[in-house]
PDB file of C-alpha atoms and ligand atoms in Angstrom:
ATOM      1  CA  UNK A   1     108.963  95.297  85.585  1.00  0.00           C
ATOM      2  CA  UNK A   2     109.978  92.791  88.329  1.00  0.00           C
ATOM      3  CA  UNK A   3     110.568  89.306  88.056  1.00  0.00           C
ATOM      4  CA  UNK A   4     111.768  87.066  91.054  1.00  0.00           C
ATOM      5  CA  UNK A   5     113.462  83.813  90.007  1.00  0.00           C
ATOM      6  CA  UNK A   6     114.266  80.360  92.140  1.00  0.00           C
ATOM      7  CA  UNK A   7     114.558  82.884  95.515  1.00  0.00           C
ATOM      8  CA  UNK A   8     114.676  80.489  98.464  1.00  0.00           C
ATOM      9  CA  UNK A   9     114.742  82.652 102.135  1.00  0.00           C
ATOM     10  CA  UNK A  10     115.109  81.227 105.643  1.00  0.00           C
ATOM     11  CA  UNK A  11     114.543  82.847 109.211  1.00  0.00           C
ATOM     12  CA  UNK A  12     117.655  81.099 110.694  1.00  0.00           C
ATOM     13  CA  UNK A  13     117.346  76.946 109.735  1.00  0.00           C
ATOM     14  CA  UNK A  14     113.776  77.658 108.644  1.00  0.00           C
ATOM     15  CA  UNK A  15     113.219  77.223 105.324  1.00  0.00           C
ATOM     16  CA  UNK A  16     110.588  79.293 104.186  1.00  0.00           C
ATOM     17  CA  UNK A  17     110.450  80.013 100.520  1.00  0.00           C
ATOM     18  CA  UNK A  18     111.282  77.719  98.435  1.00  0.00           C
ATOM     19  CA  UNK A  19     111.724  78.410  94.452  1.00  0.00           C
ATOM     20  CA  UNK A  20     109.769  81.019  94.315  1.00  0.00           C
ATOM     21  CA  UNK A  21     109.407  82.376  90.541  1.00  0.00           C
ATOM     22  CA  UNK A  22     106.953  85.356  89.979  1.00  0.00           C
ATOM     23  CA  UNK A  23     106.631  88.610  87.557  1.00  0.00           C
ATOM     24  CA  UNK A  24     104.995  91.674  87.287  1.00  0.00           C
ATOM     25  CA  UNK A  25     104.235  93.041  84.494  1.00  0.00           C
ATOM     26  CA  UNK A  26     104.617  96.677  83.633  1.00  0.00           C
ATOM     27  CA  UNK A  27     101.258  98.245  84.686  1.00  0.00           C
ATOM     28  CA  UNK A  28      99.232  95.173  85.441  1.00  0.00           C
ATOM     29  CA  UNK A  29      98.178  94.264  89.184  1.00  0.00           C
ATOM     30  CA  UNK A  30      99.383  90.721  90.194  1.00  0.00           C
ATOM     31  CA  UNK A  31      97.548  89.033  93.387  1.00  0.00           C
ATOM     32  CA  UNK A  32      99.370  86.650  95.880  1.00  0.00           C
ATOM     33  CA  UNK A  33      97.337  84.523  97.747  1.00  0.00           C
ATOM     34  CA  UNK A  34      97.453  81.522 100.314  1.00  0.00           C
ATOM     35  CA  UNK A  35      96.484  80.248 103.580  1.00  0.00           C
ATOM     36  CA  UNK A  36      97.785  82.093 106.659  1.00  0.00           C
ATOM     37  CA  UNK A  37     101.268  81.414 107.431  1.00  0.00           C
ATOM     38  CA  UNK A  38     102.579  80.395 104.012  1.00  0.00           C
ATOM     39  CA  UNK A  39     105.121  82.964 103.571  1.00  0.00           C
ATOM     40  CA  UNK A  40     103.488  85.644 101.564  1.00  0.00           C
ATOM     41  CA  UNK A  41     104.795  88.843 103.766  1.00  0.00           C
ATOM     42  CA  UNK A  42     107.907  86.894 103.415  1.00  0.00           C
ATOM     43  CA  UNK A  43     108.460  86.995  99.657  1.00  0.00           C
ATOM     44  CA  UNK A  44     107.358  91.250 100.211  1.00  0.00           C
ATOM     45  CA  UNK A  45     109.544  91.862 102.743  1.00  0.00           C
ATOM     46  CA  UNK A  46     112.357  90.059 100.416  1.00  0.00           C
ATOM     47  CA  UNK A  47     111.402  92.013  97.779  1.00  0.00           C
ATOM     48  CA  UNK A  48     111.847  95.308  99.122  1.00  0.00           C
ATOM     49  CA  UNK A  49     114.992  94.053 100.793  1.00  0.00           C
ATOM     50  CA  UNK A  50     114.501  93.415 104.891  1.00  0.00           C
ATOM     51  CA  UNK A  51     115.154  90.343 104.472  1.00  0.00           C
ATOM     52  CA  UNK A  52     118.356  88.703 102.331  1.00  0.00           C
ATOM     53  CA  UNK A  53     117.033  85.436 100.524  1.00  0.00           C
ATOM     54  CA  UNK A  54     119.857  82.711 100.411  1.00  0.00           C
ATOM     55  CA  UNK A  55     119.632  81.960  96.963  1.00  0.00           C
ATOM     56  CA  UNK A  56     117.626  83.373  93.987  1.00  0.00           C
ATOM     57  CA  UNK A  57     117.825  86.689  91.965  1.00  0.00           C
ATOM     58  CA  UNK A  58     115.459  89.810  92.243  1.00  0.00           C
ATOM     59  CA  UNK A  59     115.421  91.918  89.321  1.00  0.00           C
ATOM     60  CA  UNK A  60     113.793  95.456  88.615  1.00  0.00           C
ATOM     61  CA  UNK A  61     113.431  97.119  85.334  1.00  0.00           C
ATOM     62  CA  UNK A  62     116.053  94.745  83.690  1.00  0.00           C
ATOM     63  CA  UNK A  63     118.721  95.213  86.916  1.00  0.00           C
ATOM     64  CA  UNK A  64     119.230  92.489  89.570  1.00  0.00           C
ATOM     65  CA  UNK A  65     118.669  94.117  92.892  1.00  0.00           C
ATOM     66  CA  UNK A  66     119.882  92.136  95.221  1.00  0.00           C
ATOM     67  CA  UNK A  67     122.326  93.904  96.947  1.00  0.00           C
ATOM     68  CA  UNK A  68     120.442  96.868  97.289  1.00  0.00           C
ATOM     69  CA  UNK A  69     118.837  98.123 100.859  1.00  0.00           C
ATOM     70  CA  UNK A  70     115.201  98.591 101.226  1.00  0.00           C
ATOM     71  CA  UNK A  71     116.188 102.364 100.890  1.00  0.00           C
ATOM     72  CA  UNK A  72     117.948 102.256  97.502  1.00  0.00           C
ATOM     73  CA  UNK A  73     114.560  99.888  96.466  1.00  0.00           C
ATOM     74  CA  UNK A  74     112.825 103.032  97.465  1.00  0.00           C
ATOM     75  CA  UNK A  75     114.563 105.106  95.412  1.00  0.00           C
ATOM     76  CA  UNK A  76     114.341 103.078  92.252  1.00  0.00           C
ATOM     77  CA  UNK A  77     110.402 103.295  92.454  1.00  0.00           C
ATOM     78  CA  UNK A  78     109.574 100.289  94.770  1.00  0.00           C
ATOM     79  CA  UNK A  79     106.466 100.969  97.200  1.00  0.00           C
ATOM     80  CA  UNK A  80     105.496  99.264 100.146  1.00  0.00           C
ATOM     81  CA  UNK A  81     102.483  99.482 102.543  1.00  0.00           C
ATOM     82  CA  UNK A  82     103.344  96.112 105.153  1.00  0.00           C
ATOM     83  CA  UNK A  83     100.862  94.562 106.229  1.00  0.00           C
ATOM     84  CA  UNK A  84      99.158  95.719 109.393  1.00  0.00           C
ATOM     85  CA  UNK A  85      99.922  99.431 107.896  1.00  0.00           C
ATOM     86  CA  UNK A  86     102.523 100.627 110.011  1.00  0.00           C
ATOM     87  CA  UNK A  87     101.711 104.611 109.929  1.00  0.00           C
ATOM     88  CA  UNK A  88     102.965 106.806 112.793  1.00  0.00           C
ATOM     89  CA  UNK A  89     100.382 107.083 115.666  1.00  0.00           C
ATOM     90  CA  UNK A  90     101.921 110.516 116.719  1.00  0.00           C
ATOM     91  CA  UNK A  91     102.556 112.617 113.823  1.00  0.00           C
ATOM     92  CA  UNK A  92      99.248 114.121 111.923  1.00  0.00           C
ATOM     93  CA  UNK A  93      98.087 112.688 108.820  1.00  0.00           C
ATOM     94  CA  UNK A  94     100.287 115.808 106.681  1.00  0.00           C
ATOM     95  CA  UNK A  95     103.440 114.040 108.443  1.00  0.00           C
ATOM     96  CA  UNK A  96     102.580 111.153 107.996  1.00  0.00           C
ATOM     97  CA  UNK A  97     102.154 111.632 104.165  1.00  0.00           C
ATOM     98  CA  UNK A  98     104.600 113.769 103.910  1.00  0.00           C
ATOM     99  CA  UNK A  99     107.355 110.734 105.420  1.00  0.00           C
ATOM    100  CA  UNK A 100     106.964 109.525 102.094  1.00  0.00           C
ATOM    101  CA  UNK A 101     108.583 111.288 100.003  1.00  0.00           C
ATOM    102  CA  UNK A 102     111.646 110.558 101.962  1.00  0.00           C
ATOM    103  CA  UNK A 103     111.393 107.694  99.145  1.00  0.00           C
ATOM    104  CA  UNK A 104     111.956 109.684  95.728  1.00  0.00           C
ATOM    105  CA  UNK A 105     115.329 109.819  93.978  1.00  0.00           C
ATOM    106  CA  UNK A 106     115.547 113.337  94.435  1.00  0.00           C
ATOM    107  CA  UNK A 107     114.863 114.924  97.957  1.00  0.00           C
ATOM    108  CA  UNK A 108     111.706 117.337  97.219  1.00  0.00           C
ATOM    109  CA  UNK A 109     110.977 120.333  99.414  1.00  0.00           C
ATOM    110  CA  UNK A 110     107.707 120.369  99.535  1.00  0.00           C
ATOM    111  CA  UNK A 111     104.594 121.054 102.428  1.00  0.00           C
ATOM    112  CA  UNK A 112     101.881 120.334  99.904  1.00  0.00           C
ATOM    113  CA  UNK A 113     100.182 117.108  99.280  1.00  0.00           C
ATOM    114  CA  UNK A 114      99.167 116.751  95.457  1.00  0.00           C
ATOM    115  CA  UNK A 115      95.441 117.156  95.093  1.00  0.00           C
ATOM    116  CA  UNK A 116      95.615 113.444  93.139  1.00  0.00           C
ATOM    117  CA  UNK A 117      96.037 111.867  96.787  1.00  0.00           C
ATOM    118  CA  UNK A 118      92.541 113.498  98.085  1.00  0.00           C
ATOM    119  CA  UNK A 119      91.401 112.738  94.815  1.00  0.00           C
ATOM    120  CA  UNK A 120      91.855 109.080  95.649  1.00  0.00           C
ATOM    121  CA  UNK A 121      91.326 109.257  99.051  1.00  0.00           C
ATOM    122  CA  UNK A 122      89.332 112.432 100.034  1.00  0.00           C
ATOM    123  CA  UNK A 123      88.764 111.143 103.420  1.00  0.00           C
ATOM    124  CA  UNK A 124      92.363 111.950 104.385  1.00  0.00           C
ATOM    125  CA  UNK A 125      91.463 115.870 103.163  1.00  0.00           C
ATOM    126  CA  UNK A 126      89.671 116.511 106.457  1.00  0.00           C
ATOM    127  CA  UNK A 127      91.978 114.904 108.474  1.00  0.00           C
ATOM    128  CA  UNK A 128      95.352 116.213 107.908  1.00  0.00           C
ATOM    129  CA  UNK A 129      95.950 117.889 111.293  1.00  0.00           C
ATOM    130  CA  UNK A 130      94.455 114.701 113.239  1.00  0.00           C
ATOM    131  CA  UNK A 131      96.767 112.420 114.942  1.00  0.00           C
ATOM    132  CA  UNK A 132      97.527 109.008 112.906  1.00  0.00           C
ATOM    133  CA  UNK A 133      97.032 107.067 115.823  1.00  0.00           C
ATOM    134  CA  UNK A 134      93.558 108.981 115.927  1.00  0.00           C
ATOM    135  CA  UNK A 135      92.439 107.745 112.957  1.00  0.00           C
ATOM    136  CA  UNK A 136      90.067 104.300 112.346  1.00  0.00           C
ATOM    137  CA  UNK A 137      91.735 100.750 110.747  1.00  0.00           C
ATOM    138  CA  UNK A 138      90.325 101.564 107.362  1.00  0.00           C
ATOM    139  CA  UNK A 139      91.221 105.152 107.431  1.00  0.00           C
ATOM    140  CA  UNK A 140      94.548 104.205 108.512  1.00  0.00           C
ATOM    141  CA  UNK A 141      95.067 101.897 105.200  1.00  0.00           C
ATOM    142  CA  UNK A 142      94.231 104.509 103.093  1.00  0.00           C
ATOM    143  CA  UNK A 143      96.989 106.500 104.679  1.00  0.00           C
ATOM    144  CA  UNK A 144      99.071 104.298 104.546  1.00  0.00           C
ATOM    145  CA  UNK A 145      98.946 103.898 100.784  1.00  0.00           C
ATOM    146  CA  UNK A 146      99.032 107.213 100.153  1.00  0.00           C
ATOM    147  CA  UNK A 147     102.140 107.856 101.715  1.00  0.00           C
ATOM    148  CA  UNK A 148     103.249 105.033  99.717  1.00  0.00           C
ATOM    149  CA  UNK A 149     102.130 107.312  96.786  1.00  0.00           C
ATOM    150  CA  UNK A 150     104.014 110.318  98.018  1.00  0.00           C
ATOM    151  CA  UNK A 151     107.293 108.680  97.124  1.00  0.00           C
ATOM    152  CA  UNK A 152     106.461 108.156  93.233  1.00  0.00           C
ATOM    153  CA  UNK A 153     106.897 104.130  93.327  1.00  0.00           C
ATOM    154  CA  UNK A 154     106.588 102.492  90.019  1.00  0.00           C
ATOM    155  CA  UNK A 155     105.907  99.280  91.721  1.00  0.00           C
ATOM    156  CA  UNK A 156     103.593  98.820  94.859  1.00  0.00           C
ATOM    157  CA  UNK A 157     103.526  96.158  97.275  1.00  0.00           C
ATOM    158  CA  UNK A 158     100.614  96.133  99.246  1.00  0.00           C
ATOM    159  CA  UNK A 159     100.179  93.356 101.883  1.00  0.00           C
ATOM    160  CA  UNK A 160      96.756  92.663 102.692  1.00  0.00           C
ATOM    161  CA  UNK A 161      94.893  96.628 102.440  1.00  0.00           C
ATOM    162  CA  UNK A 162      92.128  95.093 103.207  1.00  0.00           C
ATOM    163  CA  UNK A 163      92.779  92.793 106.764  1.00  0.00           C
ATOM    164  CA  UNK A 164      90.096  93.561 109.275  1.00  0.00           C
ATOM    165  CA  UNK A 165      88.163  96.633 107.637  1.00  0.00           C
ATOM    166  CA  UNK A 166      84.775  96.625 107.790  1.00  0.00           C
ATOM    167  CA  UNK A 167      83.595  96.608 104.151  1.00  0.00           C
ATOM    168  CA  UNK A 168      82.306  99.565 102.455  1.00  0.00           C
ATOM    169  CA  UNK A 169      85.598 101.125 103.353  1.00  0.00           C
ATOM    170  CA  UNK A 170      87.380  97.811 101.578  1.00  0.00           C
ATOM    171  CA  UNK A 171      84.935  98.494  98.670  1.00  0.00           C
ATOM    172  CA  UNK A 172      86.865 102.517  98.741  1.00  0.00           C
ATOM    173  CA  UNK A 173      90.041 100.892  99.098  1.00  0.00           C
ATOM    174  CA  UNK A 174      89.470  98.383  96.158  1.00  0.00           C
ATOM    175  CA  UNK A 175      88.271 101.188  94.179  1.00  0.00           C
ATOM    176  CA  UNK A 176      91.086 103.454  94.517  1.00  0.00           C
ATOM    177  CA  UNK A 177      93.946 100.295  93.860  1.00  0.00           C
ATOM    178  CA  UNK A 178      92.041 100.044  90.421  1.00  0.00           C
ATOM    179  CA  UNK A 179      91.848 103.545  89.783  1.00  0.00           C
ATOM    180  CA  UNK A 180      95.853 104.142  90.167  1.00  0.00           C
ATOM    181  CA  UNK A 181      96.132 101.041  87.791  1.00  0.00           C
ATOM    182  CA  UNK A 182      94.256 102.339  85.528  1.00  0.00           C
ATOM    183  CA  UNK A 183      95.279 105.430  85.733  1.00  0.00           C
ATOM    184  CA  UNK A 184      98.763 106.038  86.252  1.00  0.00           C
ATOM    185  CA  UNK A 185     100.580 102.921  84.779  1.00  0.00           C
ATOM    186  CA  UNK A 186     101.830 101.858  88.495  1.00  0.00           C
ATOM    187  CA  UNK A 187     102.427  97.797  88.569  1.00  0.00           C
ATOM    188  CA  UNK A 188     100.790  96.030  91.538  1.00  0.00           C
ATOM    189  CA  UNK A 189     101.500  93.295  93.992  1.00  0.00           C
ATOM    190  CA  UNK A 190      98.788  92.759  96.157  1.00  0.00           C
ATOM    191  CA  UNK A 191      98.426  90.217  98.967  1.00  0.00           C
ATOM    192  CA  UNK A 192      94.900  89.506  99.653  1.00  0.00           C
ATOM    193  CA  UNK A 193      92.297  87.283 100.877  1.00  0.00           C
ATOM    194  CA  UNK A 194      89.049  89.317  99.633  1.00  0.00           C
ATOM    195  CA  UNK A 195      88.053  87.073  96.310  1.00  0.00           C
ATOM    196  CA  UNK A 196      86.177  90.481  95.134  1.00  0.00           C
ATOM    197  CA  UNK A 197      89.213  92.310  95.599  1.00  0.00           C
ATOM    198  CA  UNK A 198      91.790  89.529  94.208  1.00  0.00           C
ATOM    199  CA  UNK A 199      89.569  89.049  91.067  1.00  0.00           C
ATOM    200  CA  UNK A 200      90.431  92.664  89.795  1.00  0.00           C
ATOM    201  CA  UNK A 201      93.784  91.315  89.553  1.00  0.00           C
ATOM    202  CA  UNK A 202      95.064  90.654  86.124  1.00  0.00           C
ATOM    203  CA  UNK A 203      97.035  87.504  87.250  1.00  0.00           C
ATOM    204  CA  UNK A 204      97.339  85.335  90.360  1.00  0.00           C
ATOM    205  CA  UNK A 205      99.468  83.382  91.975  1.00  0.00           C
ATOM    206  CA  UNK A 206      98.933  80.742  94.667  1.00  0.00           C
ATOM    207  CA  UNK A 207     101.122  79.907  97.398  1.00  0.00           C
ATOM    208  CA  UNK A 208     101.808  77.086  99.860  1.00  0.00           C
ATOM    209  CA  UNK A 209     104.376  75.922 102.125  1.00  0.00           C
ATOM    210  CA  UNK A 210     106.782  78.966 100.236  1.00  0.00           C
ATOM    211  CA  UNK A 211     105.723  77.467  97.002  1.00  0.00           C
ATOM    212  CA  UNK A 212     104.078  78.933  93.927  1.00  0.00           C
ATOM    213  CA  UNK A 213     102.032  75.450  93.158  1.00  0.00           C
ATOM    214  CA  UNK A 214      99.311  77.614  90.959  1.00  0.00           C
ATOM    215  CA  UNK A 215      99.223  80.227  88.272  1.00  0.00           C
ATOM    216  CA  UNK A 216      97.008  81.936  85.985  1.00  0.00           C
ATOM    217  CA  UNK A 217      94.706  84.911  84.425  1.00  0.00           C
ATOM    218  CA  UNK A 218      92.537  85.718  88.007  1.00  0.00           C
ATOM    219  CA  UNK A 219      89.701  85.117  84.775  1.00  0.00           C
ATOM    220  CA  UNK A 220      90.707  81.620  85.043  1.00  0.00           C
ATOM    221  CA  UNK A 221      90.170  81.617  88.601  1.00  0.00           C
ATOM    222  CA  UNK A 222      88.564  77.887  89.572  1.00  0.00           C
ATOM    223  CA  UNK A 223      85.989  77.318  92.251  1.00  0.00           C
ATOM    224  CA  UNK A 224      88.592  74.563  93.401  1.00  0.00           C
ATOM    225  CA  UNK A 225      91.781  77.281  93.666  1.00  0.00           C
ATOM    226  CA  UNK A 226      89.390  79.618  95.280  1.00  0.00           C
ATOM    227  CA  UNK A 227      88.321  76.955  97.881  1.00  0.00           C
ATOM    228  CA  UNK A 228      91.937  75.444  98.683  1.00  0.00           C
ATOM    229  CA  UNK A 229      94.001  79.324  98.838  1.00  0.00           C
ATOM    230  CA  UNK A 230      91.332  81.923  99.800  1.00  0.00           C
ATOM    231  CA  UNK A 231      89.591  82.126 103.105  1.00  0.00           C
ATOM    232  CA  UNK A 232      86.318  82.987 102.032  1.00  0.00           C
TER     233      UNK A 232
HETATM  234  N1  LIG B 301     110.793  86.806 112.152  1.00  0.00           N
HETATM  235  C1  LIG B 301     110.517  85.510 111.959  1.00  0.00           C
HETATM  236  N2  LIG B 301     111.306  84.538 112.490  1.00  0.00           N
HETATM  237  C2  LIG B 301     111.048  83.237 112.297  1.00  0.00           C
HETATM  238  N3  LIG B 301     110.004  82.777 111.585  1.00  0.00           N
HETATM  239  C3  LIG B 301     109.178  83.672 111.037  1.00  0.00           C
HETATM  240  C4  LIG B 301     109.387  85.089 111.194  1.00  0.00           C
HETATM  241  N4  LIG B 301     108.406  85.747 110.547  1.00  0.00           N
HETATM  242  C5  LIG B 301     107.623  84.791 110.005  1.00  0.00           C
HETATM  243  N5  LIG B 301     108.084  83.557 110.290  1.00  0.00           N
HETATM  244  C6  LIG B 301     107.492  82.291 109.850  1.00  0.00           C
HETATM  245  O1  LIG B 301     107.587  82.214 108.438  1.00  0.00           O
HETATM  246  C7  LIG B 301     106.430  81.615 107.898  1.00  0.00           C
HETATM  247  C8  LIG B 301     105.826  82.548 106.836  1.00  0.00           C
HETATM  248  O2  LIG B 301     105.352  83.722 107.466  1.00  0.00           O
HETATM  249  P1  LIG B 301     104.704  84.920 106.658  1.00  0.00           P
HETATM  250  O3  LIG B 301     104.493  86.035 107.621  1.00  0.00           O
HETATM  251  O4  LIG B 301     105.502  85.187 105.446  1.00  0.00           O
HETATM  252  O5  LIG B 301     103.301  84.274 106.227  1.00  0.00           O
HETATM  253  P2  LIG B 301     102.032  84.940 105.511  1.00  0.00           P
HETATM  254  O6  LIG B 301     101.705  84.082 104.350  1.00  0.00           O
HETATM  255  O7  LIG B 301     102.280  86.372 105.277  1.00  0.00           O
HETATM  256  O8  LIG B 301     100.903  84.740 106.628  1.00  0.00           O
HETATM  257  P3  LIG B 301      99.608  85.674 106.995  1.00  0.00           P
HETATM  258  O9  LIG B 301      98.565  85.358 105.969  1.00  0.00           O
HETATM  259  O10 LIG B 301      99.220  85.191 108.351  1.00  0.00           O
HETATM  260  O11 LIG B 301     100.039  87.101 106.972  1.00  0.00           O
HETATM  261  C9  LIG B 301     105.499  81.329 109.059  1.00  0.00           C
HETATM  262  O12 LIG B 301     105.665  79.978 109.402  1.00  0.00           O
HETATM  263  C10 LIG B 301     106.016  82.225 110.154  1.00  0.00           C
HETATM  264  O13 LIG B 301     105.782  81.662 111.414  1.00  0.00           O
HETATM  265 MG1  LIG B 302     101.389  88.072 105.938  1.00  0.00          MG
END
């Protein structure tokens, strides 16, 4: 589904990532972590194109994307919720979920969310004529990935859902990740810290200094990998 091969990106003369090779399968959820700092939002933000890595190819279902804007990403099916969520404080929650499905191929008139997006999260049913801005950290996430929804991505990127919510709402959030995995056969990236959260992963990878220097099955996670990439 994707696969990112040798990218290297800089912010001017810094060199931030640095060979970075990673896949995701078709309908499996992958988990990024690392340390703070590392380059993780980075490697999304390449990704989905708002940022232009200097070397390295980015390829979607079998076509090298490169030279496509985070827009045309959209379109193809790629999702993205950045990290510190990003929603609109001044348009209702029905705006704000209805923004995204600015991202499908083909513009769609429609007013109506699907009922599959209170299905997932059925907190945003009683809020749709509240303010974003009005709404709590956690309840913002879940917006947020629901409008991420609205546009029909194939492929989510989701940089750390889960970053200062208090936990029974990361415990809903968790929930409804797996339950779209399961569920609809939409691949995952997920950057996260929450070992709970990063152990419903299929896979991980492990990143430092814009490196991948670890790999595996998240069933293979080690004590040791936990201890030098997760903040727990
Ligand atoms: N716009 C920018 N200009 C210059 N340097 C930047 C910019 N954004 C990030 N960096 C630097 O790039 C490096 C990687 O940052 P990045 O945000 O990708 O890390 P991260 O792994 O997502 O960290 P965190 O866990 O804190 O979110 C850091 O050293 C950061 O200071
Ligand atoms: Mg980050």
């Amino acid at each position: 589904m994707l696969q990112v091969s040798n990218l290297d990106v800089y912010y001017g003369e810094s060199h931030i990532l640095r060979q970075v090779d990673l896949s995701v399968p078709q309908g499996q959820m992958v988990c990024l972590i690392g340390r703070n700092g590392v380059g993780k939002t980075t490697l999304l933000k390449t990704i989905i194109g708002l940022l232009q890595p200097r070397s390295g190819q980015i390829i979607f279902d079998g076509e090298i994307i490169n030279s496509k804007s985070p827009d045309q990403r959209a379109k193809l099916g790629i999702g993205y919720v950045p990290q510190g969520r990003e929603i609109i404080p001044r348009l209702t929650v029905k705006e704000n979920l209805l923004l995204g499905l600015e991202a499908r191929k083909k513009t769609v008139k429609k007013t109506e969310i699907p009922e599959e997006i209170f299905t997932l999260f059925p907190v945003l049913k009683k809020m749709l004529s509240r303010l974003g801005g009005d709404l709590s950290g956690g309840q913002q996430q879940q917006l947020a990935i629901a409008r991420a929804l609205m546009g029909n991505p194939r492929l989510l990127l989701l940089d750390e859902p889960t970053e200062g919510i208090q936990p029974s709402i990361i415990l809903e959030i968790e929930a409804a990740i797996g339950k779209i995995v399961e569920t609809t056969g939409i691949s995952v990236l997920l950057v996260e810290q929450h070992l709970h959260f990063v152990r419903q992963a299929h896979y991980y990878y492990a990143m430092q200094k814009g490196g991948i220097v670890a790999s595996g099955p998240t069933s293979e996670l080690s004590q040791e990998i936990i201890n030098r990439f997760l903040a727990v």
